[in-house]
């Protein structure tokens, strides 16, 4: 699934959705996506966290291959400023709803907002906060119980009390709560409780949820199930929990939801980390079949997650000849405001950079695997730094760029800029090609050349440079184009490629 954090789709009206095994793993990386179907087309919206544009939207005709078509918000809603998490796609009354989590600008508290559109992938209008509850309200999930809409969410945990899954009736227009909220489950053991997804089977409501540490290299996420005779509960835990956890290739399974195949088989789409690359490529979409042995018996999961592969079909080559840049580009909206346009075969990158940001503007893509190369050609010359970057955030980045007649291999670590090495170019008016190779041992190498001359490595001493400091919690580092200069300058690029090597 696509590049984000990744990944859980939330089902909406799951009997109208289909799912294919696709060898158990979706071919794009979604970050906690929610999926919905319109006719023969599928749309998914995913977490964007601290990257803009907010909540990318992807499209598929077969649930195997996905292409990003847009995003919910190009600019953050007026009330929010960070942590854009866990969107919930829902279709009701000929309207597409996105229930999403973000931090409130005035106090940093995570709340749940809602946006609507008549279209699945464009023109979303924000309606502001729908749920504010204590110090945190996240992970919205909508359920239709016999015609009555309910919305559920995770609360507490940050209030000095156990986490709870709360629920409330939802108005028919989907924009407000009705009555008081109620507790559905409580984390009395202090092991975590979130990412709830509910379905009804026979005489029971089944709540699938995740416990443990969701994110980062020390995660231990797993999936559990509880059931109740009524939607509100009380829910009884299965004695054989957890149902999903790590296997040979994947770790920290969790935060999923269900879709039905055309023949009525339920599948659970969830996320996990690739054990080989972990936080460097983030969470990826997994698939498991839900097995019911007989009426009113507890279900089981049959994992369909294969060994990760690395096909060249995942390579990315930018086309700067079109009028509109690719929708795949992402940037850290907290630390810079990029401006980029394409004309006459070039991408022009400039913008404003926060004073304390030593890494500059990073226009990036999320890598799908480790062991890859990035290449670009810089065609203009000025006193701004222009080139390639590996970007965790403004305090954790590394790159190679050209500034006047010098090539710089640089890094930012703990907000300190360090120039690791430099080289002087003879003809600063000639286009400069740059290359950065990222290896599976968490090192990088950088190179430069002009015209068709041999590549020249710009080393960082005797050894390759370690990039193990780049990941920021769950946010896997991105690679892409870099600009650092004043607002009257710009970088001009004639090409960009990201190519994966064979294992």
Tab-separated table of C-alpha atoms in Angstrom:
chain	number	residue	atom	x	y	z
A	1	UNK	CA	0.000	0.000	0.000
A	2	UNK	CA	1.389	3.604	-0.234
A	3	UNK	CA	3.997	5.454	1.505
A	4	UNK	CA	2.826	6.428	5.222
A	5	UNK	CA	3.277	5.482	8.271
A	6	UNK	CA	0.903	2.806	6.926
A	7	UNK	CA	-1.565	1.418	7.005
A	8	UNK	CA	-5.056	0.585	7.879
A	9	UNK	CA	-8.057	0.838	5.684
A	10	UNK	CA	-11.324	1.255	7.493
A	11	UNK	CA	-14.207	-0.340	5.726
A	12	UNK	CA	-17.342	1.617	4.982
A	13	UNK	CA	-20.499	-0.315	4.164
A	14	UNK	CA	-18.255	-3.349	3.855
A	15	UNK	CA	-20.763	-5.533	2.065
A	16	UNK	CA	-20.363	-3.277	-0.981
A	17	UNK	CA	-16.594	-3.623	-1.051
A	18	UNK	CA	-14.426	-6.297	-2.557
A	19	UNK	CA	-10.953	-7.415	-1.703
A	20	UNK	CA	-8.437	-9.588	-3.488
A	21	UNK	CA	-5.604	-11.516	-1.956
A	22	UNK	CA	-2.929	-9.914	-4.128
A	23	UNK	CA	-0.507	-12.403	-2.577
A	24	UNK	CA	-1.423	-10.925	0.779
A	25	UNK	CA	0.130	-7.500	0.410
A	26	UNK	CA	-1.116	-4.394	-1.322
A	27	UNK	CA	1.225	-2.896	-3.871
A	28	UNK	CA	1.104	0.662	-2.553
A	29	UNK	CA	1.883	1.893	0.915
A	30	UNK	CA	-1.035	3.568	2.666
A	31	UNK	CA	-0.578	5.090	6.045
A	32	UNK	CA	-3.567	3.954	8.012
A	33	UNK	CA	-5.902	4.202	5.035
A	34	UNK	CA	-9.634	3.933	4.880
A	35	UNK	CA	-11.180	2.406	1.761
A	36	UNK	CA	-14.446	2.904	-0.056
A	37	UNK	CA	-15.811	1.797	-3.417
A	38	UNK	CA	-17.615	3.798	-6.095
A	39	UNK	CA	-18.818	1.561	-8.897
A	40	UNK	CA	-15.801	-0.443	-10.048
A	41	UNK	CA	-13.290	1.995	-8.592
A	42	UNK	CA	-11.795	1.978	-5.133
A	43	UNK	CA	-10.597	5.009	-3.218
A	44	UNK	CA	-8.415	5.058	-0.140
A	45	UNK	CA	-7.394	7.917	2.107
A	46	UNK	CA	-4.387	7.644	4.401
A	47	UNK	CA	-2.615	9.268	7.323
A	48	UNK	CA	-0.230	12.057	6.382
A	49	UNK	CA	1.089	12.841	9.877
A	50	UNK	CA	3.470	15.831	9.606
A	51	UNK	CA	3.617	15.790	5.806
A	52	UNK	CA	1.616	17.892	3.383
A	53	UNK	CA	-0.606	17.743	1.434
A	54	UNK	CA	-2.888	16.337	4.100
A	55	UNK	CA	-4.511	12.915	3.785
A	56	UNK	CA	-3.508	11.561	0.357
A	57	UNK	CA	-6.182	9.834	-1.709
A	58	UNK	CA	-5.430	6.789	-3.855
A	59	UNK	CA	-7.431	5.019	-6.537
A	60	UNK	CA	-7.552	1.415	-7.727
A	61	UNK	CA	-9.695	-0.771	-9.956
A	62	UNK	CA	-8.552	-4.068	-8.440
A	63	UNK	CA	-7.251	-3.376	-4.894
A	64	UNK	CA	-3.830	-4.584	-6.094
A	65	UNK	CA	-2.312	-1.551	-7.798
A	66	UNK	CA	-2.942	1.956	-6.528
A	67	UNK	CA	-2.273	5.403	-7.890
A	68	UNK	CA	-2.479	8.614	-5.934
A	69	UNK	CA	-5.087	10.932	-7.444
A	70	UNK	CA	-5.247	13.743	-4.919
A	71	UNK	CA	-5.616	14.597	-1.255
A	72	UNK	CA	-8.290	15.808	1.146
A	73	UNK	CA	-6.631	19.108	2.117
A	74	UNK	CA	-3.911	21.015	0.307
A	75	UNK	CA	-3.701	23.336	3.291
A	76	UNK	CA	-4.405	22.444	6.895
A	77	UNK	CA	-7.916	23.199	8.190
A	78	UNK	CA	-8.051	26.467	10.101
A	79	UNK	CA	-8.385	24.783	13.493
A	80	UNK	CA	-5.554	22.239	13.092
A	81	UNK	CA	-1.766	22.383	12.825
A	82	UNK	CA	-0.185	18.933	13.306
A	83	UNK	CA	-0.510	15.132	13.577
A	84	UNK	CA	-2.973	14.402	10.770
A	85	UNK	CA	-3.865	10.806	11.632
A	86	UNK	CA	-6.287	7.953	11.083
A	87	UNK	CA	-8.891	9.177	8.580
A	88	UNK	CA	-12.181	7.286	8.313
A	89	UNK	CA	-13.873	7.163	4.905
A	90	UNK	CA	-17.651	6.790	5.065
A	91	UNK	CA	-20.435	7.121	2.487
A	92	UNK	CA	-23.917	8.133	3.610
A	93	UNK	CA	-26.783	10.106	2.092
A	94	UNK	CA	-24.954	10.493	-1.244
A	95	UNK	CA	-22.093	12.208	0.580
A	96	UNK	CA	-18.498	11.178	1.179
A	97	UNK	CA	-17.297	11.791	4.730
A	98	UNK	CA	-13.744	11.948	6.062
A	99	UNK	CA	-13.522	11.749	9.849
A	100	UNK	CA	-9.921	12.592	10.721
A	101	UNK	CA	-7.639	13.265	13.681
A	102	UNK	CA	-5.459	16.370	14.049
A	103	UNK	CA	-3.981	18.485	16.812
A	104	UNK	CA	-5.897	21.618	17.682
A	105	UNK	CA	-3.868	24.737	16.984
A	106	UNK	CA	-4.666	26.585	20.182
A	107	UNK	CA	-3.624	23.880	22.662
A	108	UNK	CA	-2.129	20.860	20.831
A	109	UNK	CA	-4.965	18.534	21.871
A	110	UNK	CA	-5.870	15.827	19.344
A	111	UNK	CA	-9.483	16.130	18.191
A	112	UNK	CA	-11.585	14.522	15.476
A	113	UNK	CA	-12.773	16.686	12.597
A	114	UNK	CA	-15.001	15.951	9.636
A	115	UNK	CA	-14.986	16.977	5.983
A	116	UNK	CA	-17.494	16.173	3.234
A	117	UNK	CA	-17.700	16.064	-0.529
A	118	UNK	CA	-20.008	14.890	-3.290
A	119	UNK	CA	-16.929	13.285	-4.836
A	120	UNK	CA	-14.680	10.576	-3.402
A	121	UNK	CA	-11.355	12.247	-4.200
A	122	UNK	CA	-11.764	16.009	-4.483
A	123	UNK	CA	-13.554	19.150	-3.289
A	124	UNK	CA	-13.708	18.259	0.397
A	125	UNK	CA	-15.154	20.938	2.652
A	126	UNK	CA	-14.043	20.996	6.262
A	127	UNK	CA	-16.725	21.282	8.952
A	128	UNK	CA	-14.322	21.581	11.865
A	129	UNK	CA	-14.181	19.583	15.079
A	130	UNK	CA	-16.862	16.992	15.724
A	131	UNK	CA	-15.279	15.327	18.784
A	132	UNK	CA	-13.169	16.934	21.503
A	133	UNK	CA	-12.789	14.805	24.592
A	134	UNK	CA	-10.312	15.400	27.396
A	135	UNK	CA	-6.672	15.437	26.331
A	136	UNK	CA	-7.120	13.206	23.285
A	137	UNK	CA	-9.762	11.938	20.847
A	138	UNK	CA	-8.353	9.851	17.960
A	139	UNK	CA	-9.114	6.847	15.713
A	140	UNK	CA	-12.668	7.524	14.576
A	141	UNK	CA	-14.719	4.573	13.359
A	142	UNK	CA	-18.293	4.755	12.066
A	143	UNK	CA	-20.805	1.900	12.335
A	144	UNK	CA	-24.384	1.628	11.132
A	145	UNK	CA	-26.436	-0.442	13.562
A	146	UNK	CA	-29.901	-1.111	12.176
A	147	UNK	CA	-30.131	2.345	10.636
A	148	UNK	CA	-28.641	4.283	13.542
A	149	UNK	CA	-25.180	5.718	12.892
A	150	UNK	CA	-22.600	5.502	15.677
A	151	UNK	CA	-19.111	6.938	15.880
A	152	UNK	CA	-16.444	5.436	18.143
A	153	UNK	CA	-13.043	6.752	19.195
A	154	UNK	CA	-10.094	6.291	21.539
A	155	UNK	CA	-10.031	8.529	24.628
A	156	UNK	CA	-8.122	9.100	27.871
A	157	UNK	CA	-4.714	7.495	28.341
A	158	UNK	CA	-3.232	11.004	28.506
A	159	UNK	CA	-5.529	11.975	31.366
A	160	UNK	CA	-3.920	9.808	34.041
A	161	UNK	CA	-6.574	7.118	33.623
A	162	UNK	CA	-6.918	3.975	31.504
A	163	UNK	CA	-7.590	4.276	27.783
A	164	UNK	CA	-11.201	3.726	26.765
A	165	UNK	CA	-12.999	3.151	23.491
A	166	UNK	CA	-15.976	5.488	23.589
A	167	UNK	CA	-19.035	5.609	21.376
A	168	UNK	CA	-21.850	8.006	20.624
A	169	UNK	CA	-24.840	8.195	18.375
A	170	UNK	CA	-24.153	10.197	15.234
A	171	UNK	CA	-26.690	12.488	13.597
A	172	UNK	CA	-28.135	11.419	10.257
A	173	UNK	CA	-26.222	14.218	8.494
A	174	UNK	CA	-23.004	12.840	10.008
A	175	UNK	CA	-21.890	16.197	11.411
A	176	UNK	CA	-22.760	16.075	15.110
A	177	UNK	CA	-23.077	13.725	18.078
A	178	UNK	CA	-26.392	12.836	19.685
A	179	UNK	CA	-26.700	12.398	23.435
A	180	UNK	CA	-24.006	11.323	25.857
A	181	UNK	CA	-20.999	9.210	25.005
A	182	UNK	CA	-20.653	5.716	26.475
A	183	UNK	CA	-17.766	3.392	27.315
A	184	UNK	CA	-17.413	0.282	25.158
A	185	UNK	CA	-14.040	-1.063	26.341
A	186	UNK	CA	-11.429	-0.056	28.911
A	187	UNK	CA	-7.699	-0.782	29.083
A	188	UNK	CA	-7.603	-1.911	32.708
A	189	UNK	CA	-4.324	-3.835	32.188
A	190	UNK	CA	-2.441	-0.866	30.771
A	191	UNK	CA	-1.398	-2.671	27.581
A	192	UNK	CA	-2.897	-0.207	25.093
A	193	UNK	CA	-6.215	-0.067	23.278
A	194	UNK	CA	-6.898	1.615	19.915
A	195	UNK	CA	-7.633	1.139	16.218
A	196	UNK	CA	-11.053	-0.402	16.792
A	197	UNK	CA	-13.019	-1.938	13.913
A	198	UNK	CA	-16.420	-3.487	14.521
A	199	UNK	CA	-18.521	-5.988	12.600
A	200	UNK	CA	-21.698	-7.918	13.358
A	201	UNK	CA	-21.795	-11.700	12.920
A	202	UNK	CA	-24.677	-13.929	13.996
A	203	UNK	CA	-25.635	-13.001	17.573
A	204	UNK	CA	-22.541	-10.932	18.422
A	205	UNK	CA	-20.806	-7.642	17.747
A	206	UNK	CA	-17.077	-8.254	17.333
A	207	UNK	CA	-14.595	-5.481	18.099
A	208	UNK	CA	-11.132	-5.997	16.635
A	209	UNK	CA	-8.556	-3.700	18.189
A	210	UNK	CA	-4.814	-3.211	18.630
A	211	UNK	CA	-2.671	-3.144	21.772
A	212	UNK	CA	0.966	-2.412	22.510
A	213	UNK	CA	3.405	0.110	21.080
A	214	UNK	CA	2.209	1.000	17.588
A	215	UNK	CA	5.170	2.767	16.153
A	216	UNK	CA	8.902	2.964	15.777
A	217	UNK	CA	11.689	0.405	16.003
A	218	UNK	CA	10.614	-0.878	19.435
A	219	UNK	CA	6.985	-1.513	18.524
A	220	UNK	CA	5.133	-4.640	19.674
A	221	UNK	CA	1.678	-4.037	18.185
A	222	UNK	CA	-0.792	-6.926	17.869
A	223	UNK	CA	-4.457	-7.481	17.042
A	224	UNK	CA	-7.069	-8.792	19.463
A	225	UNK	CA	-10.820	-9.341	19.462
A	226	UNK	CA	-13.664	-9.005	21.943
A	227	UNK	CA	-17.403	-9.497	21.509
A	228	UNK	CA	-20.726	-8.415	22.982
A	229	UNK	CA	-24.449	-9.072	22.530
A	230	UNK	CA	-25.114	-5.350	22.025
A	231	UNK	CA	-23.174	-2.665	20.183
A	232	UNK	CA	-22.504	-0.708	23.355
A	233	UNK	CA	-21.171	-3.752	25.200
A	234	UNK	CA	-19.936	-4.953	27.622
A	235	UNK	CA	-17.307	-6.677	25.468
A	236	UNK	CA	-15.701	-9.969	26.488
A	237	UNK	CA	-12.127	-10.665	25.363
A	238	UNK	CA	-11.200	-13.821	23.490
A	239	UNK	CA	-9.090	-16.222	25.562
A	240	UNK	CA	-6.841	-16.907	22.548
A	241	UNK	CA	-5.764	-13.265	22.026
A	242	UNK	CA	-3.738	-12.022	20.243
A	243	UNK	CA	-4.930	-13.205	16.833
A	244	UNK	CA	-2.337	-11.358	14.725
A	245	UNK	CA	1.262	-10.582	15.631
A	246	UNK	CA	4.691	-10.841	14.036
A	247	UNK	CA	5.765	-13.528	11.594
A	248	UNK	CA	8.952	-14.348	9.674
A	249	UNK	CA	8.972	-11.149	7.617
A	250	UNK	CA	6.626	-8.675	9.311
A	251	UNK	CA	6.352	-7.218	12.800
A	252	UNK	CA	3.920	-5.100	14.817
A	253	UNK	CA	0.703	-6.067	13.048
A	254	UNK	CA	-2.275	-3.883	13.812
A	255	UNK	CA	-4.937	-1.258	13.238
A	256	UNK	CA	-7.034	-2.850	10.533
A	257	UNK	CA	-10.536	-3.288	9.239
A	258	UNK	CA	-12.608	-5.549	7.038
A	259	UNK	CA	-13.857	-5.893	3.495
A	260	UNK	CA	-15.859	-8.692	1.926
A	261	UNK	CA	-14.777	-10.441	-1.273
A	262	UNK	CA	-17.355	-10.952	-4.043
A	263	UNK	CA	-18.013	-14.481	-2.730
A	264	UNK	CA	-18.633	-13.160	0.782
A	265	UNK	CA	-15.315	-13.978	2.428
A	266	UNK	CA	-14.186	-11.345	4.956
A	267	UNK	CA	-10.622	-10.045	4.733
A	268	UNK	CA	-8.776	-7.933	7.250
A	269	UNK	CA	-6.505	-5.201	5.883
A	270	UNK	CA	-3.998	-3.981	8.435
A	271	UNK	CA	-0.444	-2.686	8.676
A	272	UNK	CA	2.930	-4.037	9.740
A	273	UNK	CA	6.612	-3.154	9.520
A	274	UNK	CA	8.972	-4.937	7.163
A	275	UNK	CA	11.485	-6.512	9.564
A	276	UNK	CA	14.344	-5.797	7.162
A	277	UNK	CA	13.769	-2.040	6.819
A	278	UNK	CA	11.495	-1.285	9.783
A	279	UNK	CA	11.004	2.461	10.370
A	280	UNK	CA	13.033	3.372	7.284
A	281	UNK	CA	10.134	2.389	5.028
A	282	UNK	CA	7.316	2.612	7.553
A	283	UNK	CA	4.240	0.480	7.957
A	284	UNK	CA	2.855	-1.401	4.976
A	285	UNK	CA	-0.496	-2.871	4.076
A	286	UNK	CA	-1.117	-6.530	4.923
A	287	UNK	CA	-3.994	-8.894	4.261
A	288	UNK	CA	-5.478	-11.749	6.289
A	289	UNK	CA	-8.614	-13.818	5.788
A	290	UNK	CA	-11.088	-13.972	8.643
A	291	UNK	CA	-12.307	-17.539	9.208
A	292	UNK	CA	-15.571	-18.409	10.937
A	293	UNK	CA	-15.781	-22.118	11.822
A	294	UNK	CA	-19.416	-22.196	12.934
A	295	UNK	CA	-22.196	-19.962	14.211
A	296	UNK	CA	-21.346	-17.890	17.287
A	297	UNK	CA	-17.801	-19.307	17.466
A	298	UNK	CA	-14.818	-16.990	17.780
A	299	UNK	CA	-13.104	-16.208	14.456
A	300	UNK	CA	-9.521	-16.919	13.406
A	301	UNK	CA	-7.160	-15.167	11.009
A	302	UNK	CA	-5.345	-16.816	8.125
A	303	UNK	CA	-2.370	-14.611	7.273
A	304	UNK	CA	-1.738	-13.982	3.592
A	305	UNK	CA	1.362	-11.836	3.975
A	306	UNK	CA	4.273	-12.997	1.800
A	307	UNK	CA	7.948	-12.181	1.896
A	308	UNK	CA	8.539	-8.554	0.834
A	309	UNK	CA	9.612	-8.172	-2.777
A	310	UNK	CA	11.317	-5.328	-4.554
A	311	UNK	CA	10.086	-5.071	-8.152
A	312	UNK	CA	11.448	-2.391	-10.440
A	313	UNK	CA	7.855	-1.398	-11.172
A	314	UNK	CA	8.089	0.665	-7.986
A	315	UNK	CA	10.693	2.969	-9.544
A	316	UNK	CA	9.690	6.632	-9.840
A	317	UNK	CA	10.675	8.933	-12.683
A	318	UNK	CA	9.414	12.500	-12.616
A	319	UNK	CA	8.038	14.030	-15.773
A	320	UNK	CA	8.701	17.755	-15.712
A	321	UNK	CA	7.189	18.344	-19.165
A	322	UNK	CA	3.625	18.343	-17.858
A	323	UNK	CA	1.947	21.475	-16.540
A	324	UNK	CA	1.118	19.931	-13.186
A	325	UNK	CA	3.683	18.318	-10.857
A	326	UNK	CA	3.087	14.751	-9.709
A	327	UNK	CA	0.713	14.431	-6.762
A	328	UNK	CA	3.200	12.081	-5.059
A	329	UNK	CA	5.385	14.903	-3.715
A	330	UNK	CA	5.277	15.549	0.051
A	331	UNK	CA	6.874	18.163	2.288
A	332	UNK	CA	7.225	19.014	5.967
A	333	UNK	CA	4.617	21.771	6.320
A	334	UNK	CA	5.789	22.627	9.828
A	335	UNK	CA	9.199	23.901	8.734
A	336	UNK	CA	8.852	25.241	5.195
A	337	UNK	CA	6.355	26.399	2.601
A	338	UNK	CA	7.542	25.248	-0.821
A	339	UNK	CA	6.590	26.753	-4.144
A	340	UNK	CA	7.094	24.514	-7.136
A	341	UNK	CA	5.929	24.694	-10.715
A	342	UNK	CA	6.802	22.921	-13.937
A	343	UNK	CA	7.454	24.719	-17.207
A	344	UNK	CA	9.552	24.143	-20.322
A	345	UNK	CA	10.718	20.768	-19.012
A	346	UNK	CA	12.028	22.000	-15.664
A	347	UNK	CA	10.800	21.879	-12.081
A	348	UNK	CA	11.296	25.238	-10.361
A	349	UNK	CA	11.546	24.922	-6.563
A	350	UNK	CA	11.623	27.818	-4.095
A	351	UNK	CA	9.641	29.018	-1.091
A	352	UNK	CA	9.971	30.198	2.482
A	353	UNK	CA	11.956	28.406	5.172
A	354	UNK	CA	11.651	28.811	8.930
A	355	UNK	CA	14.679	30.522	10.419
A	356	UNK	CA	15.583	27.578	12.629
A	357	UNK	CA	15.323	25.085	9.739
A	358	UNK	CA	18.884	24.234	8.659
A	359	UNK	CA	17.801	21.529	6.196
A	360	UNK	CA	15.859	23.801	3.864
A	361	UNK	CA	12.898	22.747	1.727
A	362	UNK	CA	12.594	19.014	1.079
A	363	UNK	CA	10.226	18.007	-1.729
A	364	UNK	CA	10.111	14.289	-1.165
A	365	UNK	CA	8.755	10.812	-1.813
A	366	UNK	CA	8.486	8.016	0.706
A	367	UNK	CA	10.706	5.067	-0.295
A	368	UNK	CA	9.069	1.663	-0.548
A	369	UNK	CA	12.244	-0.318	0.180
A	370	UNK	CA	15.795	0.237	1.324
A	371	UNK	CA	18.634	-0.201	-1.198
A	372	UNK	CA	17.875	2.460	-3.800
A	373	UNK	CA	19.377	5.400	-5.650
A	374	UNK	CA	18.149	8.917	-6.356
A	375	UNK	CA	19.366	11.002	-9.278
A	376	UNK	CA	18.726	14.572	-10.356
A	377	UNK	CA	20.141	17.223	-12.680
A	378	UNK	CA	20.497	20.813	-11.452
A	379	UNK	CA	20.469	23.263	-14.368
A	380	UNK	CA	20.804	26.696	-12.757
A	381	UNK	CA	23.533	28.309	-10.705
A	382	UNK	CA	23.208	30.737	-7.800
A	383	UNK	CA	24.128	31.027	-4.140
A	384	UNK	CA	21.299	28.777	-2.979
A	385	UNK	CA	21.901	25.111	-2.161
A	386	UNK	CA	20.171	22.854	-4.717
A	387	UNK	CA	20.217	19.075	-4.875
A	388	UNK	CA	19.121	15.800	-3.242
A	389	UNK	CA	18.056	15.143	0.328
A	390	UNK	CA	17.191	12.347	2.735
A	391	UNK	CA	14.842	13.991	5.194
A	392	UNK	CA	13.566	12.838	8.565
A	393	UNK	CA	12.665	16.329	9.686
A	394	UNK	CA	14.337	19.732	9.895
A	395	UNK	CA	16.638	18.436	12.656
A	396	UNK	CA	17.550	15.151	10.945
A	397	UNK	CA	18.564	15.239	7.291
A	398	UNK	CA	21.437	14.562	4.908
A	399	UNK	CA	22.021	15.631	1.336
A	400	UNK	CA	24.221	16.577	-1.576
A	401	UNK	CA	23.801	19.882	-3.378
A	402	UNK	CA	25.506	22.537	-5.428
A	403	UNK	CA	25.990	26.114	-4.253
A	404	UNK	CA	27.789	28.517	-6.614
A	405	UNK	CA	30.843	26.531	-7.757
A	406	UNK	CA	30.913	24.100	-4.817
A	407	UNK	CA	29.316	20.694	-4.286
A	408	UNK	CA	28.421	20.069	-0.641
A	409	UNK	CA	27.838	16.793	1.182
A	410	UNK	CA	25.988	17.977	4.268
A	411	UNK	CA	24.005	16.770	7.232
A	412	UNK	CA	21.751	18.251	9.891
A	413	UNK	CA	21.695	16.414	13.191
A	414	UNK	CA	20.177	17.781	16.395
A	415	UNK	CA	19.618	21.050	14.532
A	416	UNK	CA	23.345	21.411	13.781
A	417	UNK	CA	24.436	21.804	10.155
A	418	UNK	CA	27.683	20.041	9.261
A	419	UNK	CA	29.440	20.102	5.894
A	420	UNK	CA	30.998	16.643	5.603
A	421	UNK	CA	32.904	17.283	2.385
A	422	UNK	CA	33.067	19.660	-0.582
A	423	UNK	CA	34.287	19.661	-4.166
A	424	UNK	CA	34.900	22.503	-6.606
A	425	UNK	CA	33.410	22.425	-10.099
A	426	UNK	CA	35.210	24.080	-13.003
A	427	UNK	CA	32.200	25.184	-15.041
A	428	UNK	CA	29.417	26.351	-12.771
A	429	UNK	CA	27.185	27.194	-15.742
A	430	UNK	CA	27.038	23.585	-16.927
A	431	UNK	CA	24.242	21.326	-15.576
A	432	UNK	CA	25.329	19.210	-12.627
A	433	UNK	CA	24.147	15.639	-12.065
A	434	UNK	CA	23.863	14.383	-8.500
A	435	UNK	CA	23.342	10.883	-7.159
A	436	UNK	CA	22.645	9.505	-3.712
A	437	UNK	CA	22.671	5.765	-2.940
A	438	UNK	CA	20.926	4.460	0.179
A	439	UNK	CA	21.931	0.954	1.212
A	440	UNK	CA	20.217	-1.650	3.350
A	441	UNK	CA	22.993	-1.370	5.954
A	442	UNK	CA	21.693	2.170	6.688
A	443	UNK	CA	24.524	3.997	4.983
A	444	UNK	CA	24.516	6.417	2.100
A	445	UNK	CA	26.984	7.436	-0.620
A	446	UNK	CA	26.803	10.612	-2.699
A	447	UNK	CA	28.217	11.369	-6.154
A	448	UNK	CA	28.405	14.177	-8.685
A	449	UNK	CA	29.398	14.670	-12.332
A	450	UNK	CA	29.041	17.050	-15.264
A	451	UNK	CA	28.010	16.015	-18.761
A	452	UNK	CA	28.943	12.383	-19.429
A	453	UNK	CA	32.039	12.209	-17.250
A	454	UNK	CA	32.511	9.473	-14.671
A	455	UNK	CA	30.748	9.784	-11.329
A	456	UNK	CA	32.887	11.254	-8.549
A	457	UNK	CA	32.116	10.178	-5.006
A	458	UNK	CA	32.076	12.826	-2.303
A	459	UNK	CA	32.992	10.736	0.714
A	460	UNK	CA	32.506	11.338	4.420
A	461	UNK	CA	35.890	10.105	5.531
A	462	UNK	CA	36.949	6.489	5.148
A	463	UNK	CA	33.521	4.970	5.651
A	464	UNK	CA	30.078	5.391	4.180
A	465	UNK	CA	27.907	7.829	6.065
A	466	UNK	CA	25.419	6.324	8.532
A	467	UNK	CA	21.819	7.514	8.285
A	468	UNK	CA	20.515	5.598	11.295
A	469	UNK	CA	19.540	8.877	13.009
A	470	UNK	CA	17.003	9.895	10.363
A	471	UNK	CA	13.700	8.221	11.338
A	472	UNK	CA	11.491	10.339	13.580
A	473	UNK	CA	9.308	7.977	15.624
A	474	UNK	CA	6.868	6.545	13.062
A	475	UNK	CA	7.701	8.959	10.238
A	476	UNK	CA	9.956	7.129	7.832
A	477	UNK	CA	12.543	9.393	6.178
A	478	UNK	CA	11.774	10.632	2.677
A	479	UNK	CA	14.089	11.194	-0.255
A	480	UNK	CA	13.793	13.884	-2.890
A	481	UNK	CA	14.732	17.345	-4.041
A	482	UNK	CA	16.216	20.040	-1.834
A	483	UNK	CA	16.405	23.831	-1.885
A	484	UNK	CA	17.935	26.143	0.687
A	485	UNK	CA	18.146	29.824	-0.177
A	486	UNK	CA	16.317	33.109	0.148
A	487	UNK	CA	12.852	33.698	-1.281
A	488	UNK	CA	14.206	35.512	-4.354
A	489	UNK	CA	16.241	32.480	-5.457
A	490	UNK	CA	15.159	29.104	-6.797
A	491	UNK	CA	16.411	25.679	-7.826
A	492	UNK	CA	15.802	24.385	-11.331
A	493	UNK	CA	15.826	20.651	-12.011
A	494	UNK	CA	15.554	18.916	-15.384
A	495	UNK	CA	15.192	15.371	-14.012
A	496	UNK	CA	14.567	13.241	-10.938
A	497	UNK	CA	14.545	9.450	-10.544
A	498	UNK	CA	14.258	7.034	-7.656
A	499	UNK	CA	15.342	3.506	-8.629
A	500	UNK	CA	15.388	0.359	-6.479
A	501	UNK	CA	18.202	-2.177	-6.706
A	502	UNK	CA	17.634	-5.921	-6.692
A	503	UNK	CA	18.169	-7.634	-3.378
